[in-house]
Short mmCIF file of C-alpha atoms and ligand atoms in Angstrom, two decimals:
data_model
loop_
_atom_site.label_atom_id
_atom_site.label_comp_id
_atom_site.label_asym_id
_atom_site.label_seq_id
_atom_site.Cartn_x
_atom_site.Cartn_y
_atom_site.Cartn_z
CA UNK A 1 -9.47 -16.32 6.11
CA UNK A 2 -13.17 -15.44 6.35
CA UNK A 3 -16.17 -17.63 6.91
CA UNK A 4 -17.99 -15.14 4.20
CA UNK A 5 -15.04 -15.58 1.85
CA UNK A 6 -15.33 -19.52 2.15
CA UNK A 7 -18.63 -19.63 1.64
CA UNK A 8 -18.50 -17.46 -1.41
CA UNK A 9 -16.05 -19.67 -2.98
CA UNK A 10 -18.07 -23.06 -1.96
CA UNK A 11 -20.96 -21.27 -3.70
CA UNK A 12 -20.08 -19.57 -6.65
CA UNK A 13 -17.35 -21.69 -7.55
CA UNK A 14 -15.44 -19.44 -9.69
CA UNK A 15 -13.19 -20.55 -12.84
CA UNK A 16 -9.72 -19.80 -12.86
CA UNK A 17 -7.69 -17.76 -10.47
CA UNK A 18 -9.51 -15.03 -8.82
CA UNK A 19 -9.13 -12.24 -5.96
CA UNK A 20 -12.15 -12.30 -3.11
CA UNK A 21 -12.15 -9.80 -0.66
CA UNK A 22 -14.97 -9.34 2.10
CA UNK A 23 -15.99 -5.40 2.48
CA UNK A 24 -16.69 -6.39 6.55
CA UNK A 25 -12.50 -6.77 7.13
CA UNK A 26 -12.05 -3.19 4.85
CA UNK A 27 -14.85 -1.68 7.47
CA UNK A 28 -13.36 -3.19 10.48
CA UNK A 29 -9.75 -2.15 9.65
CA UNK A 30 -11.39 1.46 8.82
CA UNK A 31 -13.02 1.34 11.79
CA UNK A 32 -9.96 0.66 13.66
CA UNK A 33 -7.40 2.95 12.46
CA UNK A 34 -10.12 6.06 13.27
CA UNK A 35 -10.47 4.12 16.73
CA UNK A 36 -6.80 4.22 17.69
CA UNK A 37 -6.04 7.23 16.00
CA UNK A 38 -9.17 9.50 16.19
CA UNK A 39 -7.65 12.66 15.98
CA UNK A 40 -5.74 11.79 12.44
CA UNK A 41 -7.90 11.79 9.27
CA UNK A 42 -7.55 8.38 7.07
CA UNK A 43 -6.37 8.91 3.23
CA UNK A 44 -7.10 5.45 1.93
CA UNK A 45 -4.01 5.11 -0.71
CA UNK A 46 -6.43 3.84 -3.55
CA UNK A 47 -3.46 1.98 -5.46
CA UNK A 48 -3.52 -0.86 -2.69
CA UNK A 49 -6.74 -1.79 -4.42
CA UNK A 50 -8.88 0.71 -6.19
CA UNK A 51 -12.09 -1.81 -6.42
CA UNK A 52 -14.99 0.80 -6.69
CA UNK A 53 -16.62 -1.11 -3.94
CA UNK A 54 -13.96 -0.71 -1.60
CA UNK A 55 -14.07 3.26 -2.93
CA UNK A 56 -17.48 3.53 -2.22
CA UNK A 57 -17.65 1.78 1.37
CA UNK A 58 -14.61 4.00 2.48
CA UNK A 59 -16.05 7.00 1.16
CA UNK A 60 -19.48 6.64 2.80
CA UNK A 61 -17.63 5.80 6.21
CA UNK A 62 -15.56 9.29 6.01
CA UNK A 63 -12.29 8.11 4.56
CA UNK A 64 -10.66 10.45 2.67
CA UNK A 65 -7.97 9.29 -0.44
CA UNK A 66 -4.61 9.59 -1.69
CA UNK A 67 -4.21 9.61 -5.15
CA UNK A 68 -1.42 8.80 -7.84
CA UNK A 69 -2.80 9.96 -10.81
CA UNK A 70 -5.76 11.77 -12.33
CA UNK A 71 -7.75 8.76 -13.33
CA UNK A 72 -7.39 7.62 -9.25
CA UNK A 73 -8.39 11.20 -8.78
CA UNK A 74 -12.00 10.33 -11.02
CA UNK A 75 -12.40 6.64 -9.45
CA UNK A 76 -12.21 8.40 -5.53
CA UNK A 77 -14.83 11.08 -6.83
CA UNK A 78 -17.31 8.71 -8.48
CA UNK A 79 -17.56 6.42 -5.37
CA UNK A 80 -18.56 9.51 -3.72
CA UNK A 81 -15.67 11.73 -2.47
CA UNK A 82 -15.14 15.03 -2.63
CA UNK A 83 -12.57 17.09 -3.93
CA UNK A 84 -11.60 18.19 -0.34
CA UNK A 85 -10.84 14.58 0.82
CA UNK A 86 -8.57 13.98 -1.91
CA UNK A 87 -4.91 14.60 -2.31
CA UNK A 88 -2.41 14.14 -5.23
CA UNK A 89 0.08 12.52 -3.31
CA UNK A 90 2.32 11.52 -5.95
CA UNK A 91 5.62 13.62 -6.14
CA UNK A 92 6.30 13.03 -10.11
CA UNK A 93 3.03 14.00 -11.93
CA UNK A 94 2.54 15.64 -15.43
CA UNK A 95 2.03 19.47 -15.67
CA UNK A 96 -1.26 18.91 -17.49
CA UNK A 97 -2.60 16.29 -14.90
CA UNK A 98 -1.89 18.90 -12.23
CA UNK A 99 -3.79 21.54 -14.55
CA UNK A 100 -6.81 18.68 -14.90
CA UNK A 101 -6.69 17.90 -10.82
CA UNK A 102 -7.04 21.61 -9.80
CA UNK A 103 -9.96 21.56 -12.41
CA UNK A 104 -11.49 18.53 -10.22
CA UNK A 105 -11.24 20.93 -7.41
CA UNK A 106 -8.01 19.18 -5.81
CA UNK A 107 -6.23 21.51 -4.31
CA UNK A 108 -3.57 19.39 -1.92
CA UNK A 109 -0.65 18.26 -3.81
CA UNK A 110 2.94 16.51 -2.80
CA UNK A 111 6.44 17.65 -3.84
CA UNK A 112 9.60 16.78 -2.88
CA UNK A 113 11.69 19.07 -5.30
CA UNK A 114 11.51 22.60 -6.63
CA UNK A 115 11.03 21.72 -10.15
CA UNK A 116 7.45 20.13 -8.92
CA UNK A 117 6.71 23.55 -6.77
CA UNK A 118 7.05 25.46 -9.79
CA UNK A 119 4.55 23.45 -11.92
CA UNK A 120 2.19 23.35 -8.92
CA UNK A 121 2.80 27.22 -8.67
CA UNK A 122 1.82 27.66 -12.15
CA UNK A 123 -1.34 24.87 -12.85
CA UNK A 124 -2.86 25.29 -9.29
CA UNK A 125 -2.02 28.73 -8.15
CA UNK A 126 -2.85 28.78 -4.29
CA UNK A 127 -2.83 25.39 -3.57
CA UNK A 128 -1.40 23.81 -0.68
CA UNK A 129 1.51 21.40 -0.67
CA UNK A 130 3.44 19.29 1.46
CA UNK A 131 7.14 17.91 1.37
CA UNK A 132 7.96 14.92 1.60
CA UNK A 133 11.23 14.15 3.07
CA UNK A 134 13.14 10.98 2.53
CA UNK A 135 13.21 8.04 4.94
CA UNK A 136 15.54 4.93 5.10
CA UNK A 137 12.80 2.64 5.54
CA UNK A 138 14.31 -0.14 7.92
CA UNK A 139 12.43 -2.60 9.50
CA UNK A 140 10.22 -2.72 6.42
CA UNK A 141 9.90 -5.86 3.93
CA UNK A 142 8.88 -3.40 0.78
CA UNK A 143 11.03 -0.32 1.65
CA UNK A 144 10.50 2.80 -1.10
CA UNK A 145 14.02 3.35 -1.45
CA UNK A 146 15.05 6.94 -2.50
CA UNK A 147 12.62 7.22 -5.25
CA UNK A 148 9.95 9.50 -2.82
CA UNK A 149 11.30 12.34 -0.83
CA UNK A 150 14.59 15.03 -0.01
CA UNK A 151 16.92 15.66 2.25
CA UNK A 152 15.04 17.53 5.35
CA UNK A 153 17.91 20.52 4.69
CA UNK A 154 16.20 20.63 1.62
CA UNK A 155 12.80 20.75 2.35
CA UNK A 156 13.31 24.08 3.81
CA UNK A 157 13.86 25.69 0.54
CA UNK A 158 11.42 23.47 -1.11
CA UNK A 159 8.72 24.70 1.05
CA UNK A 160 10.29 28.33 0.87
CA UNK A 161 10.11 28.13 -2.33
CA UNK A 162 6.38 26.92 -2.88
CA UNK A 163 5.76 30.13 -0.15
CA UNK A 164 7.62 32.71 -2.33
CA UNK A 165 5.42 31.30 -5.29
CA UNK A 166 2.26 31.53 -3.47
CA UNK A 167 1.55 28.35 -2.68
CA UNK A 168 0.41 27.35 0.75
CA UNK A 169 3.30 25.91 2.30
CA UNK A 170 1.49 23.32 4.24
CA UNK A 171 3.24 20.52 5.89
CA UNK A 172 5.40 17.95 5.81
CA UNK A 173 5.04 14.04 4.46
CA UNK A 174 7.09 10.73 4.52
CA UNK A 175 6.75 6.75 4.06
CA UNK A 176 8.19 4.28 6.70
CA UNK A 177 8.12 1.76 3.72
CA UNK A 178 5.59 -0.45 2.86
CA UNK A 179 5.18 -3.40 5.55
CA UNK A 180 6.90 -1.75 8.60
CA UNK A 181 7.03 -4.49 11.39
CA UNK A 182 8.24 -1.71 13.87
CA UNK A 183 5.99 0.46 15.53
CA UNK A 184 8.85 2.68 16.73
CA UNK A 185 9.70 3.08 12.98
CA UNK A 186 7.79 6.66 12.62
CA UNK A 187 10.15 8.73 15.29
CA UNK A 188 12.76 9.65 13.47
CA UNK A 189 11.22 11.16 10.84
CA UNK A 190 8.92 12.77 13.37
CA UNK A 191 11.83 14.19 14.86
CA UNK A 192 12.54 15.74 11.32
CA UNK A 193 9.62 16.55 10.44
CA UNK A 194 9.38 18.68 13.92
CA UNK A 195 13.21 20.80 12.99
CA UNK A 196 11.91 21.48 10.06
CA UNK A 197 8.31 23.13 11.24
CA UNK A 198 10.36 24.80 13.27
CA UNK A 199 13.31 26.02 11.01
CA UNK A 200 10.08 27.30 8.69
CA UNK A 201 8.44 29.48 11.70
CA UNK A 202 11.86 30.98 11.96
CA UNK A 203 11.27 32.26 8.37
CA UNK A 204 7.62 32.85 9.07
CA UNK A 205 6.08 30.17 7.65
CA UNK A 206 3.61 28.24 9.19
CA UNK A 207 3.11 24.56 8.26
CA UNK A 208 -0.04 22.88 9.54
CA UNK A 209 0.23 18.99 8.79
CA UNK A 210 2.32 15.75 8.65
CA UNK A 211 1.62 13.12 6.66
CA UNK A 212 2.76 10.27 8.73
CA UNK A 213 2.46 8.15 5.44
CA UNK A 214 1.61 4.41 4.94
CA UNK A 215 3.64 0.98 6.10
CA UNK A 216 0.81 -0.20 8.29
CA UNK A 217 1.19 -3.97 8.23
CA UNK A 218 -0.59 -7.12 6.45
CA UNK A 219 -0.53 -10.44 8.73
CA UNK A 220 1.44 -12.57 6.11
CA UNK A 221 3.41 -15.48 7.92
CA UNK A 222 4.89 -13.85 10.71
CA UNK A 223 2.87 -11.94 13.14
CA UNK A 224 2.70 -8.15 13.30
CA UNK A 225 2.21 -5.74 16.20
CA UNK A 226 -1.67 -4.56 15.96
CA UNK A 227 -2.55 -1.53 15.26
CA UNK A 228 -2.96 0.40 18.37
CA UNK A 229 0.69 -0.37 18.71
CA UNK A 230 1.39 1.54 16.00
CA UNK A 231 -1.07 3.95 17.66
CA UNK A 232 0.57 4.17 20.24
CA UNK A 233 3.93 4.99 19.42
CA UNK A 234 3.24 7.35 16.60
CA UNK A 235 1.20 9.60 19.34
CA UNK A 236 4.11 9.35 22.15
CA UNK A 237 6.64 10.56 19.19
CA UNK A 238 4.48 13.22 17.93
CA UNK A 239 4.01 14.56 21.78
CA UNK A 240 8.05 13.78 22.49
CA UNK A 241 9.24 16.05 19.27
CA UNK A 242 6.09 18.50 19.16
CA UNK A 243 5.10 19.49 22.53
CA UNK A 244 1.88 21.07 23.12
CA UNK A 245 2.13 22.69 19.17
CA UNK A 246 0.58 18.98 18.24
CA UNK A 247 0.09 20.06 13.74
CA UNK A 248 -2.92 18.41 11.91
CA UNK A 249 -1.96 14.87 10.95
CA UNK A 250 -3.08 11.65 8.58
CA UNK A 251 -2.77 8.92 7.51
CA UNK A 252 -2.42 7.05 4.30
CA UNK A 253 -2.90 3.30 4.95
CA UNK A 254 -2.88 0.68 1.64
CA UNK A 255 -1.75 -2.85 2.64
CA UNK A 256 -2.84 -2.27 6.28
CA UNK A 257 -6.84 -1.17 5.24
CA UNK A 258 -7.36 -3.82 2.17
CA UNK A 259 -4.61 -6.18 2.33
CA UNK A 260 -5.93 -8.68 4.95
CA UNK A 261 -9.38 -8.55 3.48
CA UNK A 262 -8.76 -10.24 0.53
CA UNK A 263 -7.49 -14.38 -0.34
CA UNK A 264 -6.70 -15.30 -3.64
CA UNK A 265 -8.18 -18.32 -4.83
CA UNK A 266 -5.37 -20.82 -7.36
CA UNK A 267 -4.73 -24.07 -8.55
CA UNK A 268 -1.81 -26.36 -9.10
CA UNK A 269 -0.95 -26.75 -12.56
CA UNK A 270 1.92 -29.09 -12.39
CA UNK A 271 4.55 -30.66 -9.70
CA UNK A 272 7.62 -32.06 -11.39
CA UNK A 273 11.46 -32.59 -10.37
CA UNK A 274 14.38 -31.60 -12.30
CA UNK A 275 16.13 -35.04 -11.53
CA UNK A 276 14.21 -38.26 -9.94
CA UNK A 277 16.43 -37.70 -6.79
CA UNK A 278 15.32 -34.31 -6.29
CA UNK A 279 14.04 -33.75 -3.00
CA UNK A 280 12.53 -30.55 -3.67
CA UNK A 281 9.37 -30.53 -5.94
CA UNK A 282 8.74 -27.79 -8.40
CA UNK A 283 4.89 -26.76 -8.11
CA UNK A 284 3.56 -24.48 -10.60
CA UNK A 285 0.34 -22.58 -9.72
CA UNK A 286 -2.34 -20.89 -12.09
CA UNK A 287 -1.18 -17.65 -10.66
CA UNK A 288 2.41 -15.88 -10.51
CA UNK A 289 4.44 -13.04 -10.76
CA UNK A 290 2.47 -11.36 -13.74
CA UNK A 291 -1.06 -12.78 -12.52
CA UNK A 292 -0.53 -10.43 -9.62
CA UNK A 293 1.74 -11.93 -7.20
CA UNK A 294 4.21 -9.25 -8.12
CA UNK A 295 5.54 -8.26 -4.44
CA UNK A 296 7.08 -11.86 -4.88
CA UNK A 297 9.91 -10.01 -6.24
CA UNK A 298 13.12 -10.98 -3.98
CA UNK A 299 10.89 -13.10 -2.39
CA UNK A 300 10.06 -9.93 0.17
CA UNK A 301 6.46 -11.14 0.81
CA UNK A 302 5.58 -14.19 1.82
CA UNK A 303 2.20 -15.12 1.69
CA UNK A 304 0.37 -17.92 3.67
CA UNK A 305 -0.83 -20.60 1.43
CA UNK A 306 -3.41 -23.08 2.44
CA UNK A 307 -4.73 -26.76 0.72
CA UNK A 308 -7.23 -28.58 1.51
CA UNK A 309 -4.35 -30.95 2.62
CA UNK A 310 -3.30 -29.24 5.60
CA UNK A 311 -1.68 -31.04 9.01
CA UNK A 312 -0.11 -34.20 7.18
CA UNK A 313 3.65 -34.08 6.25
CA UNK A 314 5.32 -31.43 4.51
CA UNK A 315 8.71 -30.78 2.50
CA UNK A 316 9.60 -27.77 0.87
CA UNK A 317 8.49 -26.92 -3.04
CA UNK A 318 10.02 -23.94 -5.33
CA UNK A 319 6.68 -22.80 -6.09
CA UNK A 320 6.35 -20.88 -9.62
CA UNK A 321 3.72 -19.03 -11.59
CA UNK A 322 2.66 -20.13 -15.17
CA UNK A 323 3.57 -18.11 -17.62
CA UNK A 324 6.80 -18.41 -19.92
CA UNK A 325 9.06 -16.23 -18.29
CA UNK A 326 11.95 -17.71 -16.20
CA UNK A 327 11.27 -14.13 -13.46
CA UNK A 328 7.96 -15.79 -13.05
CA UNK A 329 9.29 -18.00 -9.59
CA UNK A 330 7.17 -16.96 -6.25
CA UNK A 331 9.63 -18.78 -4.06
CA UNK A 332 13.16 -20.51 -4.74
CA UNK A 333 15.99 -19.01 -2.34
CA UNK A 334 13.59 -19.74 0.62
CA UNK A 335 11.69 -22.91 -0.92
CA UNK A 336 8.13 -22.93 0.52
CA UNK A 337 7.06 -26.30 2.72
CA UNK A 338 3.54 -27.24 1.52
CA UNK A 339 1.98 -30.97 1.83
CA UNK A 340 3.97 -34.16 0.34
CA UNK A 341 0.12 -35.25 -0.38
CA UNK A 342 -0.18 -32.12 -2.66
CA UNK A 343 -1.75 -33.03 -6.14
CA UNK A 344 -2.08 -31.27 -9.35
CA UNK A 345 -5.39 -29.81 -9.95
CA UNK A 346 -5.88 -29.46 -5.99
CA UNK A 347 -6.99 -25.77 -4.92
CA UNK A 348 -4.89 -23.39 -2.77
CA UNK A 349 -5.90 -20.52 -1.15
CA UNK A 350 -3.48 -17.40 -0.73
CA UNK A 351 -4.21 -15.37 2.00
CA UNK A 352 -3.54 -11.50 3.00
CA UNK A 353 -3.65 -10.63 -0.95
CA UNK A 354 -6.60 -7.70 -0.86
CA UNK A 355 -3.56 -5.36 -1.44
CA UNK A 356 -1.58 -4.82 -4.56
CA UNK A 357 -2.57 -7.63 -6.73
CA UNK A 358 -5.13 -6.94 -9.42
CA UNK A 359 -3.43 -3.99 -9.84
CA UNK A 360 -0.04 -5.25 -10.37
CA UNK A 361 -1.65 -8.35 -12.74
CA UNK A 362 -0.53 -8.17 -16.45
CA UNK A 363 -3.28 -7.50 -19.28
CA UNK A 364 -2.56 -10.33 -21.16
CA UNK A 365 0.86 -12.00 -20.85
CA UNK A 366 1.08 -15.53 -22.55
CA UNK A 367 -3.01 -14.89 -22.68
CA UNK A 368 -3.50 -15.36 -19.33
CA UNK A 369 -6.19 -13.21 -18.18
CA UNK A 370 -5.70 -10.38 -16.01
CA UNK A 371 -6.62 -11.36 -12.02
CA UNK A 372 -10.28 -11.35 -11.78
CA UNK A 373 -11.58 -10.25 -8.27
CA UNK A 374 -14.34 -10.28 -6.47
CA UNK A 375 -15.59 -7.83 -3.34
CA UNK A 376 -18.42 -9.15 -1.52
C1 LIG B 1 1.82 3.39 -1.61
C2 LIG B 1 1.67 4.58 -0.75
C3 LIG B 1 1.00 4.48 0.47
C4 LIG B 1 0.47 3.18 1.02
O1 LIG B 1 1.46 2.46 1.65
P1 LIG B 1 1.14 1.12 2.46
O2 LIG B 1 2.44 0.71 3.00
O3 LIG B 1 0.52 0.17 1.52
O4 LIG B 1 0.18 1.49 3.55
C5 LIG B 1 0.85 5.62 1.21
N1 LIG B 1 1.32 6.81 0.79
C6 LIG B 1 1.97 6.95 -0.38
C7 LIG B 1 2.46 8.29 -0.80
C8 LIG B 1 2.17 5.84 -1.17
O5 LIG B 1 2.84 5.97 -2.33
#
């Protein structure tokens, strides 16, 4: 919650459910991951929240970017970056996107198969690529599953492979998952990572850099360890499985840059019971799972939720979005305790949702209007 944000919405009082997010938290959070990590460049993972103000601000303050797709690729270049700070860090990509990147100038892609070397090998001949390895993700409350990455054994021939091609074999990436509440999470793929720089330099192949990846946390409801922390640990691993051959590393923070910057502003539509000796109230916002509250799903995040009611009694609500669609429920298996004095048309405030929200809001389902947001 920010004073600026607050005032903002006093102000301007904006119709209908919006997304505010205050540019001094994305700075301060920039400013703190080059702080604790300062030898480790910062690849702002522009699907968190690709806001061109947010693009712009991290580009003039050095950041570089990770990008999914080629139109990510133009939005990180027209706030200002170059094609040197930018990365194409998606492992499933389009032969003719990789043929329009290289034209960009991008010339640092991921893989994590050899089907994606050979595409690389023959669109952006030269380029450098990194691996990415898989990762189990525990200890994270949006793990990426198996989707992303191979077997390290594999990586070996992966990165052989993009050698023999004439590629740059570069380095080495992985995810922690998305949301990682433990620090320590990052040293065992840092002991993998090390094996396999070293299995490579058997074979005479230098790699240069790890990726250490995202999963840098949002405070949601429960507290998280800060950042230096994270610091911390990640630079005692790297030391414990790389001895004095420390490789080039960065970062790729989403949630943990924008998502704590940025409080969604609802309303409640409607509280009703199923039966008139329910205790539990059903309370339907303005905003749900399509409106951009998608991370809902399985209830994994839980985001804070202030009223202006605050500090009298509370009892717990399944809290729902508004649309049509029986998915659309924020909160049932663990009901949510919000005010008994609660009343429709009263304003709520979710907080911590600067990361993957406008993004993830529908165009137009049931005519609801795609999450407007604001970045002051
Ligand atoms: C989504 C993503 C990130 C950002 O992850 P966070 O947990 O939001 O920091 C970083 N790197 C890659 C490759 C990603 O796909």
């Amino acid at each position: 919650m920010t004073a600026r944000i607050l005032d903002f919405l006093a102000s301007r009082r904006p119709e209908g459910p919006c997304l505010v997010v205050d540019l001094d938290v994305v700075r301060d959070n920039f400013l703190t991951f080059r702080h604790a990590l300062p030898d480790t460049r910062v690849f702002y993972a522009v699907k968190a929240n690709p806001a061109p103000e947010i693009l712009s601000l991290l580009a003039e303050l050095g950041s570089c970017f990770d990008c999914a797709s080629v139109a990510e690729i133009q939005m990180a270049l027209a706030a200002g970056a170059t094609a040197d700070r930018i990365s194409f860090g998606n492992t499933i990509k389009k032969e003719a996107d990789i043929a329009r990147a290289r034209r960009l100038g991008i010339d640092l892609f991921a893989v994590d198969c050899e089907a994606e070397v050979e595409k690389i090998a023959r669109q952006a001949p030269g380029a450098r690529v990194f691996c990415r390895i898989l990762c189990d993700g525990a200890g994270a409350e949006w793990p990426l599953s198996r989707k992303f990455g191979c077997e390290p054994e594999m990586a070996v021939d992966v990165l052989e492979h993009a050698h023999r091609l004439g590629l740059q074999a570069y380095g080495v990436s992985f995810h922690v998952g998305s949301q990682q509440g433990n620090t320590e999470a990052w040293d065992g793929a840092l002991a993998s990572s090390a094996h396999l720089f070293r299995t490579l330099a058997e074979r005479g192949i230098q790699l240069k850099m790890v990726n250490l990846g995202g999963g840098f946390p949002t405070r949601y409801l429960k507290d998280v360890p800060a950042t230096e922390a994270y610091a911390r640990s990640i630079t005692d691993a790297i030391r414990r499985h790389f001895g004095n051959a420390i490789p080039e590393t960065i970062i790729e923070p989403g949630r943990g840059m924008v998502g704590g910057a940025g409080i969604i502003k609802a309303e409640v539509v409607l509280i009703s019971k199923k039966q008139t000796s329910d205790d539990t109230r059903w309370v339907f916002l303005d905003i749900g799972k399509f409106g951009g509250l998608a991370e809902t799903m399985d209830e994994s995040i839980r985001y804070p939720i202030r009223t202006g009611r605050d500090g009298g009694d509370v009892a717990p609500c399944i809290l729902a979005g508004p649309t049509c669609d029986s998915a659309d429920v924020l909160y049932e298996k663990t009901p949510y305790a919000l005010p008994l004095s609660l009343e429709i048309g009263d304003e709520v405030l979710i907080e911590g949702t600067g990361a993957y929200t406008t993004t993830y809001s529908a165009v137009a389902f049931n005519g609801f209007e795609p999450l407007r947001s604001y970045v002051i």
